[in-house]
Amino acid sequence: MTKTDQTADKPSLAFLAKDEIKELQDDHDNLCDQIKILKKDMKDWRCTFAKQNDEHNKVLTDLREKLDKDVQNLRGEFQNLRAKIRNQLEETAGLADRERRET
């Protein structure tokens, strides 16, 4: 290869390098744009998830409070029933004692 052939190849090599650099820069820019979009999507998803999580936690808290109230009411009702049953048993036992004494 002569010196003139080498100089003739240099501008074409420089042009190829510029094209490749431009293509790489474009690819880099596209990837950066995609990353920005993905980051925004992730942020939006996190916000949506956080809102849904808060709503579900509120619903669960409300249900838990209602259940606790219902359980307390049932306990009170059972205590009343126990007291009534004891009274009835005592009355029945008292009547049975009277009946035995009378006979």
C-alpha atoms as a PDB file:
ATOM      1  CA  MET A   1       0.000   0.000   0.000  1.00  0.00           C
ATOM      2  CA  THR A   2       1.427   3.354  -0.901  1.00  0.00           C
ATOM      3  CA  LYS A   3       1.274   6.503   1.053  1.00  0.00           C
ATOM      4  CA  THR A   4      -1.384   7.958  -1.213  1.00  0.00           C
ATOM      5  CA  ASP A   5      -3.581   4.856  -0.710  1.00  0.00           C
ATOM      6  CA  GLN A   6      -3.333   5.272   3.043  1.00  0.00           C
ATOM      7  CA  THR A   7      -4.381   8.914   2.878  1.00  0.00           C
ATOM      8  CA  ALA A   8      -7.257   8.051   0.625  1.00  0.00           C
ATOM      9  CA  ASP A   9      -8.515   5.504   3.185  1.00  0.00           C
ATOM     10  CA  LYS A  10      -8.287   7.849   6.179  1.00  0.00           C
ATOM     11  CA  PRO A  11     -11.287  10.054   5.362  1.00  0.00           C
ATOM     12  CA  SER A  12     -13.486   7.020   4.741  1.00  0.00           C
ATOM     13  CA  LEU A  13     -12.349   5.478   8.032  1.00  0.00           C
ATOM     14  CA  ALA A  14     -13.021   8.736   9.842  1.00  0.00           C
ATOM     15  CA  PHE A  15     -16.458   8.900   8.222  1.00  0.00           C
ATOM     16  CA  LEU A  16     -17.191   5.315   9.302  1.00  0.00           C
ATOM     17  CA  ALA A  17     -16.060   6.082  12.826  1.00  0.00           C
ATOM     18  CA  LYS A  18     -18.328   9.158  12.927  1.00  0.00           C
ATOM     19  CA  ASP A  19     -21.273   7.077  11.667  1.00  0.00           C
ATOM     20  CA  GLU A  20     -20.607   4.387  14.244  1.00  0.00           C
ATOM     21  CA  ILE A  21     -20.268   6.960  17.010  1.00  0.00           C
ATOM     22  CA  LYS A  22     -23.527   8.593  15.889  1.00  0.00           C
ATOM     23  CA  GLU A  23     -25.274   5.209  15.837  1.00  0.00           C
ATOM     24  CA  LEU A  24     -23.931   4.329  19.274  1.00  0.00           C
ATOM     25  CA  GLN A  25     -25.006   7.739  20.592  1.00  0.00           C
ATOM     26  CA  ASP A  26     -28.503   7.221  19.161  1.00  0.00           C
ATOM     27  CA  ASP A  27     -28.689   3.770  20.749  1.00  0.00           C
ATOM     28  CA  HIS A  28     -27.516   5.244  24.043  1.00  0.00           C
ATOM     29  CA  ASP A  29     -30.154   7.983  23.858  1.00  0.00           C
ATOM     30  CA  ASN A  30     -32.869   5.414  23.089  1.00  0.00           C
ATOM     31  CA  LEU A  31     -31.812   3.272  26.037  1.00  0.00           C
ATOM     32  CA  CYS A  32     -31.772   6.311  28.332  1.00  0.00           C
ATOM     33  CA  ASP A  33     -35.294   7.218  27.174  1.00  0.00           C
ATOM     34  CA  GLN A  34     -36.498   3.663  27.819  1.00  0.00           C
ATOM     35  CA  ILE A  35     -34.924   3.722  31.290  1.00  0.00           C
ATOM     36  CA  LYS A  36     -36.699   7.016  32.064  1.00  0.00           C
ATOM     37  CA  ILE A  37     -40.009   5.525  30.940  1.00  0.00           C
ATOM     38  CA  LEU A  38     -39.430   2.397  33.019  1.00  0.00           C
ATOM     39  CA  LYS A  39     -38.505   4.481  36.064  1.00  0.00           C
ATOM     40  CA  LYS A  40     -41.696   6.531  35.672  1.00  0.00           C
ATOM     41  CA  ASP A  41     -43.754   3.348  35.255  1.00  0.00           C
ATOM     42  CA  MET A  42     -42.160   1.907  38.388  1.00  0.00           C
ATOM     43  CA  LYS A  43     -42.865   5.091  40.349  1.00  0.00           C
ATOM     44  CA  ASP A  44     -46.496   5.103  39.154  1.00  0.00           C
ATOM     45  CA  TRP A  45     -46.859   1.413  40.029  1.00  0.00           C
ATOM     46  CA  ARG A  46     -45.446   2.008  43.510  1.00  0.00           C
ATOM     47  CA  CYS A  47     -47.856   4.887  44.095  1.00  0.00           C
ATOM     48  CA  THR A  48     -50.798   2.796  42.915  1.00  0.00           C
ATOM     49  CA  PHE A  49     -49.679  -0.125  45.054  1.00  0.00           C
ATOM     50  CA  ALA A  50     -49.257   2.112  48.103  1.00  0.00           C
ATOM     51  CA  LYS A  51     -52.763   3.551  47.639  1.00  0.00           C
ATOM     52  CA  GLN A  52     -54.307   0.110  47.230  1.00  0.00           C
ATOM     53  CA  ASN A  53     -52.363  -1.160  50.224  1.00  0.00           C
ATOM     54  CA  ASP A  54     -53.598   1.733  52.366  1.00  0.00           C
ATOM     55  CA  GLU A  55     -57.187   1.134  51.242  1.00  0.00           C
ATOM     56  CA  HIS A  56     -56.989  -2.578  51.989  1.00  0.00           C
ATOM     57  CA  ASN A  57     -55.410  -1.924  55.383  1.00  0.00           C
ATOM     58  CA  LYS A  58     -58.223   0.498  56.221  1.00  0.00           C
ATOM     59  CA  VAL A  59     -60.839  -2.061  55.189  1.00  0.00           C
ATOM     60  CA  LEU A  60     -59.114  -4.745  57.270  1.00  0.00           C
ATOM     61  CA  THR A  61     -58.887  -2.418  60.257  1.00  0.00           C
ATOM     62  CA  ASP A  62     -62.594  -1.597  59.974  1.00  0.00           C
ATOM     63  CA  LEU A  63     -63.465  -5.280  59.697  1.00  0.00           C
ATOM     64  CA  ARG A  64     -61.266  -6.124  62.683  1.00  0.00           C
ATOM     65  CA  GLU A  65     -62.942  -3.426  64.786  1.00  0.00           C
ATOM     66  CA  LYS A  66     -66.402  -4.644  63.769  1.00  0.00           C
ATOM     67  CA  LEU A  67     -65.445  -8.228  64.529  1.00  0.00           C
ATOM     68  CA  ASP A  68     -64.088  -7.213  67.956  1.00  0.00           C
ATOM     69  CA  LYS A  69     -67.369  -5.438  68.728  1.00  0.00           C
ATOM     70  CA  ASP A  70     -69.376  -8.453  67.580  1.00  0.00           C
ATOM     71  CA  VAL A  71     -67.245 -10.782  69.711  1.00  0.00           C
ATOM     72  CA  GLN A  72     -67.718  -8.529  72.753  1.00  0.00           C
ATOM     73  CA  ASN A  73     -71.488  -8.489  72.161  1.00  0.00           C
ATOM     74  CA  LEU A  74     -71.564 -12.266  71.856  1.00  0.00           C
ATOM     75  CA  ARG A  75     -69.554 -12.652  75.055  1.00  0.00           C
ATOM     76  CA  GLY A  76     -72.037 -10.431  76.860  1.00  0.00           C
ATOM     77  CA  GLU A  77     -74.953 -12.427  75.467  1.00  0.00           C
ATOM     78  CA  PHE A  78     -73.338 -15.713  76.521  1.00  0.00           C
ATOM     79  CA  GLN A  79     -72.748 -14.372  80.031  1.00  0.00           C
ATOM     80  CA  ASN A  80     -76.424 -13.405  80.228  1.00  0.00           C
ATOM     81  CA  LEU A  81     -77.451 -16.844  78.991  1.00  0.00           C
ATOM     82  CA  ARG A  82     -75.183 -18.523  81.552  1.00  0.00           C
ATOM     83  CA  ALA A  83     -76.686 -16.425  84.313  1.00  0.00           C
ATOM     84  CA  LYS A  84     -80.216 -17.303  83.179  1.00  0.00           C
ATOM     85  CA  ILE A  85     -79.363 -21.007  82.963  1.00  0.00           C
ATOM     86  CA  ARG A  86     -77.817 -20.915  86.463  1.00  0.00           C
ATOM     87  CA  ASN A  87     -80.926 -19.219  87.810  1.00  0.00           C
ATOM     88  CA  GLN A  88     -83.146 -21.783  86.118  1.00  0.00           C
ATOM     89  CA  LEU A  89     -81.018 -24.633  87.450  1.00  0.00           C
ATOM     90  CA  GLU A  90     -81.128 -23.174  90.931  1.00  0.00           C
ATOM     91  CA  GLU A  91     -84.907 -22.764  90.709  1.00  0.00           C
ATOM     92  CA  THR A  92     -85.279 -26.298  89.400  1.00  0.00           C
ATOM     93  CA  ALA A  93     -83.044 -27.641  92.169  1.00  0.00           C
ATOM     94  CA  GLY A  94     -85.022 -25.642  94.714  1.00  0.00           C
ATOM     95  CA  LEU A  95     -88.310 -26.981  93.387  1.00  0.00           C
ATOM     96  CA  ALA A  96     -86.933 -30.518  93.429  1.00  0.00           C
ATOM     97  CA  ASP A  97     -85.856 -30.068  97.073  1.00  0.00           C
ATOM     98  CA  ARG A  98     -89.269 -28.764  98.049  1.00  0.00           C
ATOM     99  CA  GLU A  99     -90.952 -31.625  96.285  1.00  0.00           C
ATOM    100  CA  ARG A 100     -88.761 -34.148  98.135  1.00  0.00           C
ATOM    101  CA  ARG A 101     -89.472 -32.508 101.451  1.00  0.00           C
ATOM    102  CA  GLU A 102     -93.169 -32.494 100.814  1.00  0.00           C
ATOM    103  CA  THR A 103     -93.217 -36.142  99.954  1.00  0.00           C
END
